[in-house]
PDB file of C-alpha atoms in Angstrom:
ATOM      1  CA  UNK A  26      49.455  31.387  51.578  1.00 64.00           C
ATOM      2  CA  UNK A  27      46.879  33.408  49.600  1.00 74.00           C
ATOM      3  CA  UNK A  28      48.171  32.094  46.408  1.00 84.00           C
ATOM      4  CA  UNK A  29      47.830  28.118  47.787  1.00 90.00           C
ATOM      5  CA  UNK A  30      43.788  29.666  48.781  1.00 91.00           C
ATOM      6  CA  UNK A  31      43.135  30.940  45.602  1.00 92.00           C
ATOM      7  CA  UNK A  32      44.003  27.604  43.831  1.00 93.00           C
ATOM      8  CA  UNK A  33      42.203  25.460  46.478  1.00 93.00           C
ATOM      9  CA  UNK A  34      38.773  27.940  46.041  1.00 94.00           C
ATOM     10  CA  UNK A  35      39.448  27.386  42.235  1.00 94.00           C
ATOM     11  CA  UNK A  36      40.281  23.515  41.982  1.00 95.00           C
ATOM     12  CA  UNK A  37      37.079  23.215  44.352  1.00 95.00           C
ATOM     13  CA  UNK A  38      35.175  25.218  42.020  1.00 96.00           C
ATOM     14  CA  UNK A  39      36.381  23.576  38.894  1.00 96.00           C
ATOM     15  CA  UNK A  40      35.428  20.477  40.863  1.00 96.00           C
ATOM     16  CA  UNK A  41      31.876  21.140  41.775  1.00 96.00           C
ATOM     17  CA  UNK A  42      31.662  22.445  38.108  1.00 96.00           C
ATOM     18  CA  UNK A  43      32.206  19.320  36.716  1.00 97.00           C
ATOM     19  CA  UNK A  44      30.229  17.057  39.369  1.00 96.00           C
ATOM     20  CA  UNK A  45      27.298  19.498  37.828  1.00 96.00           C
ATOM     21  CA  UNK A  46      28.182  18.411  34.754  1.00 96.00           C
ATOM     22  CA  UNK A  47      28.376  14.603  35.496  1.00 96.00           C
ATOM     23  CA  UNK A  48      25.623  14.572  37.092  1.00 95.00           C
ATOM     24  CA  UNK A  49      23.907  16.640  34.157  1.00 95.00           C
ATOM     25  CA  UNK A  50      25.252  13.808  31.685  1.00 95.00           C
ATOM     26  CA  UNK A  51      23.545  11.128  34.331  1.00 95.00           C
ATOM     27  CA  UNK A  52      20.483  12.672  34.073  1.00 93.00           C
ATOM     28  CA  UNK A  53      20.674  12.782  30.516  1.00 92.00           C
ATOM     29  CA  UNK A  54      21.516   9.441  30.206  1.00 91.00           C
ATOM     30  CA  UNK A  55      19.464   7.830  33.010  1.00 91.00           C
ATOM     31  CA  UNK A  56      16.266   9.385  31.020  1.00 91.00           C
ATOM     32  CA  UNK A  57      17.441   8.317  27.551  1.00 89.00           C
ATOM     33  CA  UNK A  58      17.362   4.676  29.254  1.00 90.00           C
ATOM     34  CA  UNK A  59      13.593   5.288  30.091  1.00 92.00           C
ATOM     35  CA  UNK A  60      11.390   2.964  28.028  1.00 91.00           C
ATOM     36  CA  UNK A  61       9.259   5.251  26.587  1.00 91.00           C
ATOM     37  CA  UNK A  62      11.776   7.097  25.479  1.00 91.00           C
ATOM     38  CA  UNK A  63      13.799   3.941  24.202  1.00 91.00           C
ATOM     39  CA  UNK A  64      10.658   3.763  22.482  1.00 93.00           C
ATOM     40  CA  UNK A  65      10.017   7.267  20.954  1.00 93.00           C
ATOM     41  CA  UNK A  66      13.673   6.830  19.582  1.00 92.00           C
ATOM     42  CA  UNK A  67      12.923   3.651  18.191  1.00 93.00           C
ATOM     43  CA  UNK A  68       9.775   5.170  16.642  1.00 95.00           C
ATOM     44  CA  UNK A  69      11.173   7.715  15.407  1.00 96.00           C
ATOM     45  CA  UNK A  70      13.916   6.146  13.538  1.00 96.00           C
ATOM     46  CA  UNK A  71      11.726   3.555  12.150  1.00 96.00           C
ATOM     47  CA  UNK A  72       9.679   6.240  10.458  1.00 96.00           C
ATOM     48  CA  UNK A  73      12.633   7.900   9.261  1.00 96.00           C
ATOM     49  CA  UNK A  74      13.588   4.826   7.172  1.00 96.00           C
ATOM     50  CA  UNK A  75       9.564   3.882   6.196  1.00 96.00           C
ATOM     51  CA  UNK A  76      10.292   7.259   5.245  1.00 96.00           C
ATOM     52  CA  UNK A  77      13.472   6.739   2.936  1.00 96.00           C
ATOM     53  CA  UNK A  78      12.029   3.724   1.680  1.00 96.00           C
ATOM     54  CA  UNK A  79       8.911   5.592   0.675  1.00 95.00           C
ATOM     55  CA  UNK A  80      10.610   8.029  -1.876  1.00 96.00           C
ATOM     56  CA  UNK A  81      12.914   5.143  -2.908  1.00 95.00           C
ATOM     57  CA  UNK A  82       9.715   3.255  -4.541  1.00 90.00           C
ATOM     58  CA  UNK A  83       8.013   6.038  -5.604  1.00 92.00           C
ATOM     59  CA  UNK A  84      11.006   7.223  -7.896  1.00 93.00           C
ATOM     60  CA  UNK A  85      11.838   3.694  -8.924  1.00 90.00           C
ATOM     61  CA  UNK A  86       8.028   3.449  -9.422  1.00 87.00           C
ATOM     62  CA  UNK A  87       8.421   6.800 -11.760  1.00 91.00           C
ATOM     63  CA  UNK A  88      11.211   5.518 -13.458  1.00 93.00           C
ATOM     64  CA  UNK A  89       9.887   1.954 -14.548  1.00 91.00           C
ATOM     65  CA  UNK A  90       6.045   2.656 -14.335  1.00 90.00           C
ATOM     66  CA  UNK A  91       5.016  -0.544 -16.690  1.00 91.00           C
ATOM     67  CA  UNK A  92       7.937  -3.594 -15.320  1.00 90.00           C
ATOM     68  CA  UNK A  93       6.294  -2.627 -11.971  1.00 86.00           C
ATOM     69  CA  UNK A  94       2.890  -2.506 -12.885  1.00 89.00           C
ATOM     70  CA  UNK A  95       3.087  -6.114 -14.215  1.00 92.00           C
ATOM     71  CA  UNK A  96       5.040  -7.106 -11.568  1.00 92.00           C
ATOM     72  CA  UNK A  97       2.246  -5.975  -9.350  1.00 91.00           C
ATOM     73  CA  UNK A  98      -0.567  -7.344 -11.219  1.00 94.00           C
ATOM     74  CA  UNK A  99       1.588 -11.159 -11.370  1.00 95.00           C
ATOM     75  CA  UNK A 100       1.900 -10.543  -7.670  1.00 94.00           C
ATOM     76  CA  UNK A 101      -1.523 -10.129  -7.120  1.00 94.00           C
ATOM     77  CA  UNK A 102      -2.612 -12.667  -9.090  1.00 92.00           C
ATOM     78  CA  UNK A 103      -0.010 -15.158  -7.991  1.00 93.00           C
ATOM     79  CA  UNK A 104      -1.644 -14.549  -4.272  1.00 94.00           C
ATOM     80  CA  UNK A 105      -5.335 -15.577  -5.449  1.00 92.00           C
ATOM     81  CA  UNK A 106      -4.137 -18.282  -7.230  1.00 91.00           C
ATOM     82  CA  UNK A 107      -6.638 -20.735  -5.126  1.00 92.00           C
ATOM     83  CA  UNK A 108      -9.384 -18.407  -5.130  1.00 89.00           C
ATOM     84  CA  UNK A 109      -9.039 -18.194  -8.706  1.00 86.00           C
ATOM     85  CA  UNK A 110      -8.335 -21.861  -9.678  1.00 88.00           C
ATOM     86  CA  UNK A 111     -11.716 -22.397  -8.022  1.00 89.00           C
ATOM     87  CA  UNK A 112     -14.191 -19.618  -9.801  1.00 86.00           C
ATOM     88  CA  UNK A 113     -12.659 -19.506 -12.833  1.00 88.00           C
ATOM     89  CA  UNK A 114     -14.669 -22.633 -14.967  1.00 89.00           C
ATOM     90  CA  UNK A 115     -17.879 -20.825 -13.374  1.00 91.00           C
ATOM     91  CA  UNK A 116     -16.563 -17.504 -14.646  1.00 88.00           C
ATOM     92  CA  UNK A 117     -15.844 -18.722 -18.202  1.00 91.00           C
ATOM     93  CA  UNK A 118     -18.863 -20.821 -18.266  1.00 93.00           C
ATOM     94  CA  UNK A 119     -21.169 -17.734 -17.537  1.00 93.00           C
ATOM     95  CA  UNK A 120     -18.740 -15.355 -19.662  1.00 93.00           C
ATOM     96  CA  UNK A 121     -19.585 -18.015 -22.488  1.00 94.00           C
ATOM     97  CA  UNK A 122     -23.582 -17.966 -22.022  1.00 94.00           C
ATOM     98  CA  UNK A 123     -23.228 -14.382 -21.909  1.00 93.00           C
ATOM     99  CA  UNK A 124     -21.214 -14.167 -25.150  1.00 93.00           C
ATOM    100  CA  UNK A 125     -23.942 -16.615 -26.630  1.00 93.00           C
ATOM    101  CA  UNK A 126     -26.880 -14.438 -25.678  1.00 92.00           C
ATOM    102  CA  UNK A 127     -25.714 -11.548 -27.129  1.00 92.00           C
ATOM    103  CA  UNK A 128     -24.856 -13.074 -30.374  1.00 91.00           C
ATOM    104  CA  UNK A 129     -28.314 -15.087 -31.030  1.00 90.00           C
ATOM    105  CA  UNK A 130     -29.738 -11.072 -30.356  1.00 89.00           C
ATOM    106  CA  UNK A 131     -27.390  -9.715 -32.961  1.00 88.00           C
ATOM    107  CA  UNK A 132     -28.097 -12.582 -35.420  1.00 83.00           C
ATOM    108  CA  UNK A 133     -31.384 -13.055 -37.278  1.00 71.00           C
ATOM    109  CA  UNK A 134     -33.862 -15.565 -35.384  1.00 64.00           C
ATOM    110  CA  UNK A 135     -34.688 -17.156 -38.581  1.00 59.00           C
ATOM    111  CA  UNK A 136     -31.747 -16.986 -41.024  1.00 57.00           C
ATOM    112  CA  UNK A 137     -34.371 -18.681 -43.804  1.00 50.00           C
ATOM    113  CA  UNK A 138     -36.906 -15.741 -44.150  1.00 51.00           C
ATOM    114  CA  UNK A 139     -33.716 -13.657 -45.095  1.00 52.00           C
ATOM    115  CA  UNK A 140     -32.774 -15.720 -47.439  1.00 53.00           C
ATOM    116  CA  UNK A 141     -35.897 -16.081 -49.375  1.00 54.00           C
ATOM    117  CA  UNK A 142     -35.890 -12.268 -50.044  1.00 55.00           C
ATOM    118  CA  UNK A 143     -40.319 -12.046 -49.020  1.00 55.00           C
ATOM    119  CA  UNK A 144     -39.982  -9.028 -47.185  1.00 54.00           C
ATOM    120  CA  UNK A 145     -43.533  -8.549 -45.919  1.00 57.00           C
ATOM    121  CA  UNK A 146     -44.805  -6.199 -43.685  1.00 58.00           C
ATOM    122  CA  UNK A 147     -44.491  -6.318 -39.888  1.00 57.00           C
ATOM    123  CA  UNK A 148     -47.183  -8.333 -38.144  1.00 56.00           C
ATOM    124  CA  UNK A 149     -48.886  -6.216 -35.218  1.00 58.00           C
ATOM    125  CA  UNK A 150     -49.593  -7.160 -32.090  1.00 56.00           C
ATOM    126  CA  UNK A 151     -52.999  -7.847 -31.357  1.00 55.00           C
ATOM    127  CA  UNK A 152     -54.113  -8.261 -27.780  1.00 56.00           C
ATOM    128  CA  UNK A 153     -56.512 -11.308 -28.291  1.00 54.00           C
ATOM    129  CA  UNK A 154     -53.962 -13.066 -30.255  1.00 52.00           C
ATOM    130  CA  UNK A 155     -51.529 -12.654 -27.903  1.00 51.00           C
ATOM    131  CA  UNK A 156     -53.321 -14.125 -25.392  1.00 51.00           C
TER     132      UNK A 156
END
């Protein structure tokens, strides 16, 4: 009879033991269910791959600096495409008078007084004839 005890105390001990652990495995379970942590994973995981993704561009981005850089710049462009269809006769128009300005200071205002080789002196300013 002592031996049938023994194995009863031990079955119902090796029971308990693993109702413990169920229930551990529950809890574990029940509280990975939890929104917030359903959302901490979630989180978590998507930062993982922003992550991978990350390095992935920057080394591709090493690797082919100028195909990306144009690429980029198209992009960019390609996106202000309305913006720029719109400003970009005033832009060239003013870009033009600009251009203009700065050549009639570079050239001579009167091309004919170089020409006729008079070089006189320079006429001072005087205040009465000024005004």
């Amino acid at each position: 009879m002592p031996r049938t005890r023994n194995r009863l105390i031990a079955a119902a001990r090796r029971s308990m033991l693993q109702r413990a652990e169920l229930h551990r495995r529950l809890d574990v379970a029940k509280a990975a269910f939890k929104p917030g942590a359903l959302v901490s994973r979630g989180k978590y995981r998507i930062g993982e791959k922003i992550d991978d993704v990350a390095i992935a561009a920057r080394q591709e981005f090493r690797n082919n600096r100028l195909p990306i850089a144009l690429a980029a710049v198209a992009g960019m462009a390609w996106l202000l495409r309305e913006p720029i269809k719109e400003h970009a006769p005033r832009l060239t128009r003013k870009i033009q008078e600009l251009a203009n300005a700065i050549t009639d200071r570079v050239r001579p205002a009167d091309e004919t007084d170089a020409d006729d080789g008079d070089y006189s002196e320079p006429v001072e300013n005087d205040d009465e004839a000024v005004q």
